[in-house]
Short mmCIF file of C-alpha atoms in Angstrom, two decimals:
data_model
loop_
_atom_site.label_atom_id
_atom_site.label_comp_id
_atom_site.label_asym_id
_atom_site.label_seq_id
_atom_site.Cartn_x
_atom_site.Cartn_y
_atom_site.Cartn_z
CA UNK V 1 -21.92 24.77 21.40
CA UNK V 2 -20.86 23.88 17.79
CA UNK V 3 -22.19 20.66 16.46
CA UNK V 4 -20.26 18.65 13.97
CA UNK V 5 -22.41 17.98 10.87
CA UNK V 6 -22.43 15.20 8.44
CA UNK V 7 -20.98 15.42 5.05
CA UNK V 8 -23.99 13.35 3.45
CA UNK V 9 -26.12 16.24 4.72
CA UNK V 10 -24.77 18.78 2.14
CA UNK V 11 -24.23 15.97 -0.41
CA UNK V 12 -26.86 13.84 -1.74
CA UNK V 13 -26.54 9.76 -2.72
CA UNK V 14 -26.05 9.72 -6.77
CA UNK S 1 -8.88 -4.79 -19.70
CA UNK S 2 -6.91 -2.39 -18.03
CA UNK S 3 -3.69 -0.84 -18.35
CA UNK S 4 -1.80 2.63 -16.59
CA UNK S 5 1.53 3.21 -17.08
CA UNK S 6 2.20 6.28 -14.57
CA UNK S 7 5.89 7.27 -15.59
CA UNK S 8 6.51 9.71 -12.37
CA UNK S 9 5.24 6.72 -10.57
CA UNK S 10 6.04 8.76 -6.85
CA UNK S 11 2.85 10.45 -7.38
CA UNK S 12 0.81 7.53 -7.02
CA UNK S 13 2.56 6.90 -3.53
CA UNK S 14 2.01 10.43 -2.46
CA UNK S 15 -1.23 9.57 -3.18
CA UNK S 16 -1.95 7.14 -0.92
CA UNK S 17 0.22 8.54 1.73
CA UNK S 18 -2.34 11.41 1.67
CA UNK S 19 -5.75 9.40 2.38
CA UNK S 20 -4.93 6.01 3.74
CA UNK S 21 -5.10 7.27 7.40
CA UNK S 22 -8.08 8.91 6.29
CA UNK S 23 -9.88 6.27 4.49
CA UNK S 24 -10.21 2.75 4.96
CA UNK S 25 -11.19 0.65 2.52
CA UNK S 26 -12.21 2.78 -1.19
CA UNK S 27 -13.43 1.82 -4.92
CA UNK S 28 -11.12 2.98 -7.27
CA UNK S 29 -13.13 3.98 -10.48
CA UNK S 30 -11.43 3.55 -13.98
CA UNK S 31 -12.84 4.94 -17.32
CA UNK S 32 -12.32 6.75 -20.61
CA UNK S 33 -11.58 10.16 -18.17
CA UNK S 34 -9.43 8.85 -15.77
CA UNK S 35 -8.85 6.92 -12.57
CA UNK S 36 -10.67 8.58 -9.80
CA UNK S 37 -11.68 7.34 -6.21
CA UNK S 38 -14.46 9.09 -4.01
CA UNK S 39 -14.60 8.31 -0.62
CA UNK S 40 -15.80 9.47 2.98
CA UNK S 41 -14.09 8.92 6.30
CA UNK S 42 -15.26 6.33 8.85
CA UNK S 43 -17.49 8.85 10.59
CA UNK S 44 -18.73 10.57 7.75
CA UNK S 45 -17.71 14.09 8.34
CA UNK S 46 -14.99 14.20 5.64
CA UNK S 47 -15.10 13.14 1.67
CA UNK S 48 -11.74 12.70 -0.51
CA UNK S 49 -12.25 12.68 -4.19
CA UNK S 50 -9.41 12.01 -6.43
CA UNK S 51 -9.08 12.72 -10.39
CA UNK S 52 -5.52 11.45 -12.14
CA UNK S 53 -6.65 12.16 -15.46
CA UNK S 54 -6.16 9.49 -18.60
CA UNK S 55 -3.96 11.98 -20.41
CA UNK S 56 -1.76 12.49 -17.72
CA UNK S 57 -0.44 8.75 -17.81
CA UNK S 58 1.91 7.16 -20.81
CA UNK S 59 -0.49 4.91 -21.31
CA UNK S 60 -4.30 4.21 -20.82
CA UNK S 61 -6.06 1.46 -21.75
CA UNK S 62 -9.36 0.92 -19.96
CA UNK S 63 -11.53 -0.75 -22.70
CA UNK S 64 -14.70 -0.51 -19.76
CA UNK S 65 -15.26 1.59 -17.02
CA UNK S 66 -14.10 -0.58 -13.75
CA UNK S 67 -14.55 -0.09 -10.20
CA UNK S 68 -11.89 -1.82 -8.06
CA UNK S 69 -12.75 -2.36 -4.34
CA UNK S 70 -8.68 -1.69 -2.68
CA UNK S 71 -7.97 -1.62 0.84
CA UNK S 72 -5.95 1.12 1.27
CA UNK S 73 -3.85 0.23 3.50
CA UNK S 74 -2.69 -2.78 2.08
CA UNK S 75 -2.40 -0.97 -1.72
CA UNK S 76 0.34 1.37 0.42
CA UNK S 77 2.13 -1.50 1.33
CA UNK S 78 2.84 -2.51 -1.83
CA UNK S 79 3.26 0.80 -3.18
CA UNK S 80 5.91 1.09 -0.87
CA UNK S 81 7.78 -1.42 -2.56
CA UNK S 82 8.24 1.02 -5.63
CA UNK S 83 10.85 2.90 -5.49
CA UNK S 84 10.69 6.73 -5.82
CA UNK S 85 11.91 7.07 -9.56
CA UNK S 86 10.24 3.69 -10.63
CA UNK S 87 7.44 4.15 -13.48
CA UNK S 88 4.74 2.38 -12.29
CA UNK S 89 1.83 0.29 -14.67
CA UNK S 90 -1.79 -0.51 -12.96
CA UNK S 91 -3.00 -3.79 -14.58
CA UNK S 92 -6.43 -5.73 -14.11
CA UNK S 93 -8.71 -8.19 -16.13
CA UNK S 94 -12.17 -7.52 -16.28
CA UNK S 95 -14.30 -9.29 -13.42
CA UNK S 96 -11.08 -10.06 -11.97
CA UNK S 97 -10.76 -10.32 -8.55
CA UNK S 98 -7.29 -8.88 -8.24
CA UNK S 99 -5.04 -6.30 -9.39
CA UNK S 100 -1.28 -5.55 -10.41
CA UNK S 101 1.38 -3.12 -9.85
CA UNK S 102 4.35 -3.34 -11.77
CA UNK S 103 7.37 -1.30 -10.52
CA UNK S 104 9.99 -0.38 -13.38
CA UNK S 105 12.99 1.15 -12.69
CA UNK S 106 14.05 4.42 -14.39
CA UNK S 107 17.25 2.33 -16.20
CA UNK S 108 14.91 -0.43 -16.64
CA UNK S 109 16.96 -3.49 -15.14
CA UNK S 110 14.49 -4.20 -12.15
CA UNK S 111 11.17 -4.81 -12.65
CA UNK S 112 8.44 -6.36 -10.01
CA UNK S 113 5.18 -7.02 -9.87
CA UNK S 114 2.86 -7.03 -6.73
CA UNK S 115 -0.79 -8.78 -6.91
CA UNK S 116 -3.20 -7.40 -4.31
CA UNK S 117 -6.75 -8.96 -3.97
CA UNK S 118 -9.74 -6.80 -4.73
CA UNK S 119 -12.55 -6.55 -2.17
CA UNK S 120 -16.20 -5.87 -2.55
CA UNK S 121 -16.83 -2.68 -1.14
CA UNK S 122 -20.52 -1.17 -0.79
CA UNK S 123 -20.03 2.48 -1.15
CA UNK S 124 -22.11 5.39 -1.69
CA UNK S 125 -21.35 7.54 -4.29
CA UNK S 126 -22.11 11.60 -3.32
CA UNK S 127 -23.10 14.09 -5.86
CA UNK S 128 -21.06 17.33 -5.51
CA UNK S 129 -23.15 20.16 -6.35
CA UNK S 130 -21.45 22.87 -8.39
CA UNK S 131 -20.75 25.68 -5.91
CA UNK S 132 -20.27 29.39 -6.02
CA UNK S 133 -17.87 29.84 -3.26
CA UNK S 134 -18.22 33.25 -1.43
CA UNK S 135 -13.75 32.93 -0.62
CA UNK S 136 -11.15 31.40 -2.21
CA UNK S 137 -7.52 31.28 -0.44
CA UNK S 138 -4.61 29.94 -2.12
CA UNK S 139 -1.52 29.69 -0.36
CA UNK S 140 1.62 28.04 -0.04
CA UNK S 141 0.75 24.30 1.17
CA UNK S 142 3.50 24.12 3.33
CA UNK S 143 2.47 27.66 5.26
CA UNK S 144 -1.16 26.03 5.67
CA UNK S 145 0.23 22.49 7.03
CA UNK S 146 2.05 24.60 9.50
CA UNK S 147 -0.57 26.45 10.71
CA UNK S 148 -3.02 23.60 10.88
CA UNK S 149 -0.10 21.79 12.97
CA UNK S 150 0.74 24.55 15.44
CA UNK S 151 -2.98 25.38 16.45
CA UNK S 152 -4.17 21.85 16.99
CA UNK S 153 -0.76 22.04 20.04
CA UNK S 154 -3.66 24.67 21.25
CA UNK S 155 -7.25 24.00 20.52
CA UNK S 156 -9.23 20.86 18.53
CA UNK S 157 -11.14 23.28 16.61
CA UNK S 158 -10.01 25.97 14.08
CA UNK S 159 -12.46 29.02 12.89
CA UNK S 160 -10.78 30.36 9.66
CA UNK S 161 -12.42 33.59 8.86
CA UNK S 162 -11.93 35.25 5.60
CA UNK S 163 -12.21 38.93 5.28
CA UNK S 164 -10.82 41.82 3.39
CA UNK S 165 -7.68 42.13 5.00
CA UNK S 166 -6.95 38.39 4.88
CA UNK S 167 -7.84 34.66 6.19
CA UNK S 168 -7.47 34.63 9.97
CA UNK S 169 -7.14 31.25 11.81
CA UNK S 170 -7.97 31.28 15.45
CA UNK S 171 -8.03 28.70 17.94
CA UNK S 172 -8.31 28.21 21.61
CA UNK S 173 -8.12 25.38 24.40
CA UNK S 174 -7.51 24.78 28.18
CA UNK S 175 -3.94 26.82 28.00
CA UNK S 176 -5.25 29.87 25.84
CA UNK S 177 -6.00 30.66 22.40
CA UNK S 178 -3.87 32.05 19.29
CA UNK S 179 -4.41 33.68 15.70
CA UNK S 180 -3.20 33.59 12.91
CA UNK S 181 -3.73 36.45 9.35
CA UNK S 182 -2.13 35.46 6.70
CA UNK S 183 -2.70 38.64 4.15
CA UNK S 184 -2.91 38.66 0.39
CA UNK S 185 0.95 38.82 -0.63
CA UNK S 186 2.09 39.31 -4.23
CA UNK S 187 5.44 37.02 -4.64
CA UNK S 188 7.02 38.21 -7.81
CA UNK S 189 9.79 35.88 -7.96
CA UNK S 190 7.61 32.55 -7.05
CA UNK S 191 3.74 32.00 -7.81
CA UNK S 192 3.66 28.94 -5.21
CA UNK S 193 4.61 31.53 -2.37
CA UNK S 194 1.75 33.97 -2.71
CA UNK S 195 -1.54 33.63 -0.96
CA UNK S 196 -3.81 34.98 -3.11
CA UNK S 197 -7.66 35.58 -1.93
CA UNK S 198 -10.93 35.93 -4.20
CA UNK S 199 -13.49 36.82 -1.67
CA UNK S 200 -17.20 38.18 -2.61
CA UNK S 201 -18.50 38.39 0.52
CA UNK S 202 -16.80 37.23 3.89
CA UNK S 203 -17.11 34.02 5.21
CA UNK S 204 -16.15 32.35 8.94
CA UNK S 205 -16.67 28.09 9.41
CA UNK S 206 -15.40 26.25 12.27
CA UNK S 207 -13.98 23.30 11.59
CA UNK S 208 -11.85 19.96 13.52
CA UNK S 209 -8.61 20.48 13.29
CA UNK S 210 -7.69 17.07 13.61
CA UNK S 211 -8.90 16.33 9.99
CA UNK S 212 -7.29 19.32 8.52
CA UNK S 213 -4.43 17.89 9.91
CA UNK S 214 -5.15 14.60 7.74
CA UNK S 215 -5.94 16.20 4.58
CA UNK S 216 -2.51 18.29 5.00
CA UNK S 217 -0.57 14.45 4.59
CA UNK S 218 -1.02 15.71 0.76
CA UNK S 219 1.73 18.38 1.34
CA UNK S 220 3.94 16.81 -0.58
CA UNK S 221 2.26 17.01 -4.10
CA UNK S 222 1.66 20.26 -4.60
CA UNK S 223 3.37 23.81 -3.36
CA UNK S 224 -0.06 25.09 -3.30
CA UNK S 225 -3.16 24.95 -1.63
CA UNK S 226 -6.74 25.80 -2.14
CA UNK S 227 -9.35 26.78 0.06
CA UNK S 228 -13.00 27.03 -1.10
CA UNK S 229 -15.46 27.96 1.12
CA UNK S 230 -19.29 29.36 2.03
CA UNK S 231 -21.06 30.07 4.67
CA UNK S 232 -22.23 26.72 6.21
CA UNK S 233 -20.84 24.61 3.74
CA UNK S 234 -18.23 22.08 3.12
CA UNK S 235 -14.49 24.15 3.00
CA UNK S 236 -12.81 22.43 -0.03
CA UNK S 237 -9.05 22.26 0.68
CA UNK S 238 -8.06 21.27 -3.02
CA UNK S 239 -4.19 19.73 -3.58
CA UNK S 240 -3.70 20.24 -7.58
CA UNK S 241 -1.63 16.97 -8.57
CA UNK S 242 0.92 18.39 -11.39
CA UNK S 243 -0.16 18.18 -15.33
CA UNK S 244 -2.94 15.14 -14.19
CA UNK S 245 -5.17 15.98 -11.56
CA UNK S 246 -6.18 16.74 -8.06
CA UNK S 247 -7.08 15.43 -4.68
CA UNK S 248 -9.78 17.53 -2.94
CA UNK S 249 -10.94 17.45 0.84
CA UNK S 250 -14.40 18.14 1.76
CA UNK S 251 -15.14 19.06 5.50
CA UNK S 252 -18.40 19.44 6.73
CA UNK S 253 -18.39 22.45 9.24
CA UNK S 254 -19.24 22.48 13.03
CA UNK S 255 -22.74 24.06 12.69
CA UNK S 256 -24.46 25.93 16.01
CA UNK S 257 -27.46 23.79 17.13
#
């Protein structure tokens, strides 16, 4: 099935 | 020092109607630019970034850039207290530990003012790269609130699929499963009922309905609504905020393991 992902895996700490 | 005099002072209330369910506690961010707030949900699936740019406000005086630490939920409490028509200022002190909303009404014989405590708040601040999105959908806001609404009665999980011959939502659950295709519609009388979509090469995510539902709670302040999306990567559902800004939604999709 479909995972749900993690925002902070597409964006990156500043 | 700071000082915001926000004359439709209803927006700022819309506002916070649209993320406090989604996000607890949030830094507010004050400088030259504007007042902005960046912030993810409690599970970290969903981001809300908010612009209200300086020009769009009567007055803006923010001699250094300030980051004020606001539970939400207790900011909407007060902003409650506002009434609809009221103009309403944002005051602070440097270092101070609190903040001020004064509520003005239109005819100016009631004014209040409502001191909330700051918080510290450790929060991480995302860079959003800048994206070439392979579809953008704009529609009426209203027509995508409903949709979002109707198919989480059916399913928890939408896949919105845009191709040439329009953006199709599908969903199913225990009790079946149901579609919806809006198509590209020119309105001639009235821009904010078109759906209009810019698509370079098709795209299909699969996302929780439940926070779509969320991010629709910003209905209200604007007619329109944007969707930006690629293939496996955040959809941005963008709600323009008239003349001064915007609140956008980032969702992270479900991905196949």
């Amino acid at each position: 099935g479909k995972q749900q992902g993690s925002i902070m895996s597409f964006f990156k700490k500043q | 020092m700071l000082e915001l005099r926000l004359v439709q002072g209803s927006l700022l209330k819309k506002v916070l109607d649209a993320i406090k369910d989604l996000v607890t506690d949030a830094n507010f961010d004050c400088s030259e630019s504007g007042f902005s707030l960046q912030a993810m949900d409690s599970s970290h699936v969903a981001l809300v970034a908010l612009l209200l740019r300086s020009d769009g406000f009567e007055h803006y005086r923010c001699d250094r850039n300030l980051s004020m630490g606001m539970n939400l939920t207790n900011m909407s409490k007060m902003l409650k207290c506002a009434g609809n028509d009221d103009i309403i200022t944002i005051k602070a002190d440097d270092g101070g530990d609190s903040v001020t909303f004064m509520f003005e009404s239109p005819s100016q014989d009631k004014v209040s003012d409502f001191e909330m405590k700051l918080m510290d708040i450790d929060s991480e601040h995302l860079g959003i790269p800048e994206t070439e999105y392979h579809a953008i959908v704009k529609m009426p806001s209203a027509e995508f609130a409903r949709i979002c609404r109707d198919l989480s009665t059916i399913g928890d999980t939408v896949v919105i699929s845009v191709s040439k011959d329009g953006v199709k939502f599908s969903t199913s659950g225990d009790i079946g499963s149901a579609n919806v295709v809006c198509r590209q519609n020119n309105s001639v009388d009235n821009k904010d009922n078109e759906t209009v979509i810019e698509m370079n090469e098709p795209v299909s995510l699969t996302f929780a309905l439940r926070y779509l539902n969320s991010f629709t709670k910003a209905t209200t302040l604007s007619n329109t609504v944007t969707l930006s999306m690629s293939k496996e990567l955040p959809v941005v559902v963008e709600y323009k905020i008239a003349e001064i800004g915007h609140i956008r939604f980032y969702l992270a999709p479900k991905i196949e393991d």
